[in-house]
Short mmCIF file of C-alpha atoms in Angstrom, two decimals:
data_model
loop_
_atom_site.label_atom_id
_atom_site.label_comp_id
_atom_site.label_asym_id
_atom_site.label_seq_id
_atom_site.Cartn_x
_atom_site.Cartn_y
_atom_site.Cartn_z
CA UNK A 1 -70.83 -32.78 26.82
CA UNK A 2 -70.84 -29.35 25.26
CA UNK A 3 -73.29 -28.91 22.41
CA UNK A 4 -75.10 -26.36 20.25
CA UNK A 5 -78.64 -26.73 18.96
CA UNK A 6 -79.98 -24.67 16.07
CA UNK A 7 -83.41 -24.47 14.57
CA UNK A 8 -84.06 -26.72 11.59
CA UNK A 9 -83.99 -25.07 8.23
CA UNK A 10 -84.56 -23.87 5.71
CA UNK A 11 -85.92 -20.63 7.07
CA UNK A 12 -87.70 -18.78 4.29
CA UNK A 13 -88.48 -15.07 4.51
CA UNK A 14 -89.57 -12.25 2.30
CA UNK A 15 -87.24 -9.31 1.85
CA UNK A 16 -87.50 -6.73 4.66
CA UNK A 17 -89.06 -9.24 7.06
CA UNK A 18 -87.70 -9.59 10.59
CA UNK A 19 -85.09 -12.32 10.77
CA UNK A 20 -84.44 -14.58 13.72
CA UNK A 21 -82.47 -17.81 13.89
CA UNK A 22 -82.50 -19.62 17.20
CA UNK A 23 -79.47 -21.09 18.94
CA UNK A 24 -79.26 -22.72 22.35
CA UNK A 25 -76.26 -24.29 23.97
CA UNK A 26 -75.15 -26.68 26.68
CA UNK A 27 -71.76 -26.05 28.22
CA UNK A 28 -69.94 -27.15 31.34
CA UNK A 29 -67.76 -24.07 31.56
CA UNK A 30 -68.08 -20.44 30.53
CA UNK A 31 -68.29 -20.39 26.76
CA UNK A 32 -67.67 -17.74 24.18
CA UNK A 33 -70.37 -17.78 21.52
CA UNK A 34 -70.10 -17.18 17.80
CA UNK A 35 -72.22 -16.86 14.70
CA UNK A 36 -70.56 -17.82 11.43
CA UNK A 37 -72.07 -17.34 7.96
CA UNK A 38 -71.38 -19.45 4.89
CA UNK A 39 -72.36 -18.09 1.47
CA UNK A 40 -72.81 -20.59 -1.37
CA UNK A 41 -69.54 -22.15 -2.46
CA UNK A 42 -67.49 -20.34 0.19
CA UNK A 43 -65.90 -21.00 3.56
CA UNK A 44 -67.21 -19.81 6.90
CA UNK A 45 -66.86 -16.18 7.91
CA UNK A 46 -67.25 -14.89 11.43
CA UNK A 47 -70.38 -12.74 11.62
CA UNK A 48 -70.33 -11.78 15.30
CA UNK A 49 -69.34 -13.03 18.72
CA UNK A 50 -69.91 -12.52 22.45
CA UNK A 51 -67.55 -13.61 25.15
CA UNK A 52 -69.55 -13.22 28.37
CA UNK A 53 -73.11 -13.16 29.64
CA UNK A 54 -75.26 -10.19 28.57
CA UNK A 55 -72.77 -9.18 25.88
CA UNK A 56 -74.34 -8.24 22.55
CA UNK A 57 -72.44 -9.00 19.38
CA UNK A 58 -73.34 -7.03 16.27
CA UNK A 59 -72.22 -6.73 12.67
CA UNK A 60 -73.79 -5.80 9.31
CA UNK A 61 -77.18 -5.21 10.92
CA UNK A 62 -77.17 -8.58 12.70
CA UNK A 63 -77.29 -8.84 16.49
CA UNK A 64 -77.17 -11.61 19.07
CA UNK A 65 -77.23 -11.36 22.87
CA UNK A 66 -75.53 -13.89 25.13
CA UNK A 67 -78.30 -15.02 27.53
CA UNK A 68 -76.89 -17.16 30.28
CA UNK A 69 -80.25 -17.66 32.03
CA UNK A 70 -81.80 -19.21 28.93
CA UNK A 71 -78.50 -20.57 27.48
CA UNK A 72 -79.32 -18.91 24.18
CA UNK A 73 -77.65 -16.79 21.53
CA UNK A 74 -80.36 -16.06 18.97
CA UNK A 75 -79.42 -14.22 15.78
CA UNK A 76 -81.65 -11.31 14.73
CA UNK A 77 -81.87 -8.72 12.00
CA UNK A 78 -84.55 -6.09 11.64
CA UNK A 79 -84.89 -6.24 7.85
CA UNK A 80 -83.71 -9.27 5.89
CA UNK A 81 -82.13 -8.81 2.48
CA UNK A 82 -81.86 -11.22 -0.43
CA UNK A 83 -78.08 -11.04 0.01
CA UNK A 84 -78.48 -12.54 3.52
CA UNK A 85 -79.38 -15.89 1.97
CA UNK A 86 -76.74 -18.26 3.33
CA UNK A 87 -76.15 -20.95 5.93
CA UNK A 88 -75.66 -19.70 9.48
CA UNK A 89 -73.73 -21.64 12.10
CA UNK A 90 -73.83 -21.06 15.84
CA UNK A 91 -70.73 -22.21 17.73
CA UNK A 92 -69.18 -22.13 21.18
CA UNK A 93 -65.73 -22.41 22.65
CA UNK A 94 -64.87 -23.09 26.25
CA UNK A 95 -62.10 -21.08 27.86
CA UNK A 96 -59.07 -23.30 28.21
CA UNK A 97 -60.26 -25.84 25.64
CA UNK A 98 -59.17 -25.53 22.08
CA UNK A 99 -62.11 -26.88 20.12
CA UNK A 100 -65.05 -25.02 18.62
CA UNK A 101 -68.37 -26.83 18.90
CA UNK A 102 -70.68 -26.12 15.98
CA UNK A 103 -74.38 -26.46 15.51
CA UNK A 104 -75.63 -28.20 12.39
CA UNK A 105 -76.32 -24.92 10.59
CA UNK A 106 -79.53 -23.19 9.48
CA UNK A 107 -80.13 -22.39 5.85
CA UNK A 108 -81.78 -19.01 5.30
CA UNK A 109 -83.55 -18.16 2.05
CA UNK A 110 -84.73 -14.57 1.51
CA UNK A 111 -86.92 -13.92 -1.50
CA UNK A 112 -87.59 -10.55 -3.19
CA UNK B 1 -53.10 -10.77 3.57
CA UNK B 2 -54.54 -13.85 1.91
CA UNK B 3 -55.75 -15.32 5.21
CA UNK B 4 -56.22 -19.08 4.97
CA UNK B 5 -55.65 -20.68 1.57
CA UNK B 6 -56.41 -24.23 0.49
CA UNK B 7 -55.47 -26.29 -2.53
CA UNK B 8 -56.95 -27.82 -4.55
CA UNK B 9 -60.47 -26.35 -4.73
CA UNK B 10 -61.94 -29.48 -6.31
CA UNK B 11 -60.75 -33.07 -6.56
CA UNK B 12 -62.18 -36.34 -7.82
CA UNK B 13 -60.54 -39.57 -6.69
CA UNK B 14 -61.15 -43.23 -7.25
CA UNK B 15 -61.54 -45.53 -4.27
CA UNK B 16 -58.12 -46.48 -2.95
CA UNK B 17 -56.25 -43.51 -4.35
CA UNK B 18 -54.32 -41.20 -2.07
CA UNK B 19 -54.03 -37.45 -1.95
CA UNK B 20 -52.90 -34.57 0.23
CA UNK B 21 -54.92 -31.43 0.88
CA UNK B 22 -52.78 -28.38 1.48
CA UNK B 23 -53.50 -25.48 3.80
CA UNK B 24 -51.51 -22.36 4.59
CA UNK B 25 -52.18 -19.27 6.72
CA UNK B 26 -50.37 -15.95 6.79
CA UNK B 27 -51.77 -14.57 10.06
CA UNK B 28 -48.99 -16.02 12.23
CA UNK B 29 -51.54 -18.10 14.14
CA UNK B 30 -50.31 -20.85 16.41
CA UNK B 31 -53.23 -23.24 15.92
CA UNK B 32 -54.65 -24.89 12.82
CA UNK B 33 -57.58 -27.24 12.20
CA UNK B 34 -59.09 -29.56 9.61
CA UNK B 35 -62.87 -30.01 9.41
CA UNK B 36 -65.19 -31.87 7.14
CA UNK B 37 -68.66 -30.64 6.29
CA UNK B 38 -71.43 -33.05 5.36
CA UNK B 39 -75.10 -32.24 4.72
CA UNK B 40 -77.12 -32.02 7.93
CA UNK B 41 -74.09 -32.63 10.15
CA UNK B 42 -72.45 -29.27 10.41
CA UNK B 43 -68.68 -29.20 10.74
CA UNK B 44 -66.80 -32.05 12.34
CA UNK B 45 -63.23 -31.71 13.51
CA UNK B 46 -60.82 -34.22 11.96
CA UNK B 47 -57.46 -33.14 13.42
CA UNK B 48 -55.98 -30.05 14.94
CA UNK B 49 -52.58 -28.66 15.78
CA UNK B 50 -52.18 -26.46 18.83
CA UNK B 51 -48.72 -25.37 17.79
CA UNK B 52 -45.93 -26.21 15.41
CA UNK B 53 -44.80 -29.78 15.97
CA UNK B 54 -47.98 -31.00 17.69
CA UNK B 55 -51.11 -32.64 16.31
CA UNK B 56 -54.17 -34.16 17.99
CA UNK B 57 -57.17 -36.16 16.91
CA UNK B 58 -60.55 -34.56 16.67
CA UNK B 59 -63.98 -36.09 16.39
CA UNK B 60 -63.52 -38.09 13.14
CA UNK B 61 -59.81 -38.87 12.56
CA UNK B 62 -60.09 -42.37 11.08
CA UNK B 63 -58.77 -42.61 7.53
CA UNK B 64 -56.76 -39.38 7.74
CA UNK B 65 -53.28 -38.25 8.68
CA UNK B 66 -51.94 -34.75 9.15
CA UNK B 67 -48.62 -32.95 9.11
CA UNK B 68 -47.86 -29.56 10.62
CA UNK B 69 -45.02 -28.74 8.30
CA UNK B 70 -44.20 -25.40 9.91
CA UNK B 71 -46.14 -22.62 11.58
CA UNK B 72 -47.84 -21.65 8.31
CA UNK B 73 -48.77 -25.01 6.80
CA UNK B 74 -50.98 -27.89 7.88
CA UNK B 75 -51.70 -30.70 5.42
CA UNK B 76 -54.32 -33.45 5.47
CA UNK B 77 -53.62 -36.78 3.81
CA UNK B 78 -56.00 -39.49 2.72
CA UNK B 79 -53.94 -42.66 2.31
CA UNK B 80 -56.64 -44.80 0.71
CA UNK B 81 -59.72 -42.81 -0.19
CA UNK B 82 -63.18 -44.25 0.40
CA UNK B 83 -66.59 -43.02 -0.84
CA UNK B 84 -67.46 -42.14 2.77
CA UNK B 85 -64.77 -39.46 2.58
CA UNK B 86 -66.68 -37.55 -0.08
CA UNK B 87 -67.14 -34.21 1.61
CA UNK B 88 -66.13 -30.58 1.72
CA UNK B 89 -62.94 -30.06 3.71
CA UNK B 90 -62.16 -26.82 5.49
CA UNK B 91 -58.94 -25.68 7.06
CA UNK B 92 -58.98 -23.05 9.79
CA UNK B 93 -56.53 -21.24 12.01
CA UNK B 94 -56.65 -19.33 15.28
CA UNK B 95 -54.46 -17.63 17.82
CA UNK B 96 -55.41 -19.81 20.73
CA UNK B 97 -54.15 -19.38 24.26
CA UNK B 98 -54.91 -18.30 27.78
CA UNK B 99 -57.71 -15.78 27.91
CA UNK B 100 -58.47 -16.01 24.21
CA UNK B 101 -61.84 -16.99 22.79
CA UNK B 102 -60.59 -19.23 19.94
CA UNK B 103 -62.10 -17.25 17.06
CA UNK B 104 -61.21 -19.32 14.02
CA UNK B 105 -60.56 -18.15 10.46
CA UNK B 106 -61.56 -20.46 7.63
CA UNK B 107 -60.27 -21.22 4.18
CA UNK B 108 -62.53 -21.51 1.10
CA UNK B 109 -62.69 -25.31 1.22
CA UNK B 110 -61.81 -28.30 -0.94
CA UNK B 111 -64.66 -30.23 -2.51
CA UNK B 112 -63.64 -33.88 -2.69
CA UNK B 113 -65.54 -36.64 -4.45
CA UNK B 114 -64.48 -40.27 -4.10
CA UNK B 115 -65.95 -42.60 -6.70
#
């Protein structure tokens, strides 16, 4: 079945370090891919998305490129900030199917 | 626009008690969803509603019932709460349909503890 695999957390970084959180997927159709972020005590917010191969989603300094050949959608940011500390979820949806499939989430901790 | 709202924010129940979690959205979306979030397990879909008047089971529906009251509101009911239902519950909505990517918008969550 369709699934999303994320790197185990927590990921701990120093402020201004390069940030990367890995996400790979398995899908039978042609998925759209999403990154959601969850700050402590809050719901999930869409961070960025990409709907077809080679698309790059970007928002708030974060980027992720839809790589069909490696079935990946890794999240990157050039300079992490303390305010980026949160849980990040990778997810996919298949065209024509209603459900979102989520990864288990990766907790990111950025220290000053 | 308030987006997706949920009530209550926190709830403590005793085993066997019942309660209803409320969800409303003001984005005129056709589809709504209930998820639960447990440590290390990500989000799991409990029930969803593709449109007003329809509901379908998700991954973990046992112990829950839902009602799509109208286009705006989608409630989740626990008839006889169990400690295994201690979790954070999220409601979401989307404008799902042909050619759309099913981007979902989430509420702030209800933190439920069952003693």
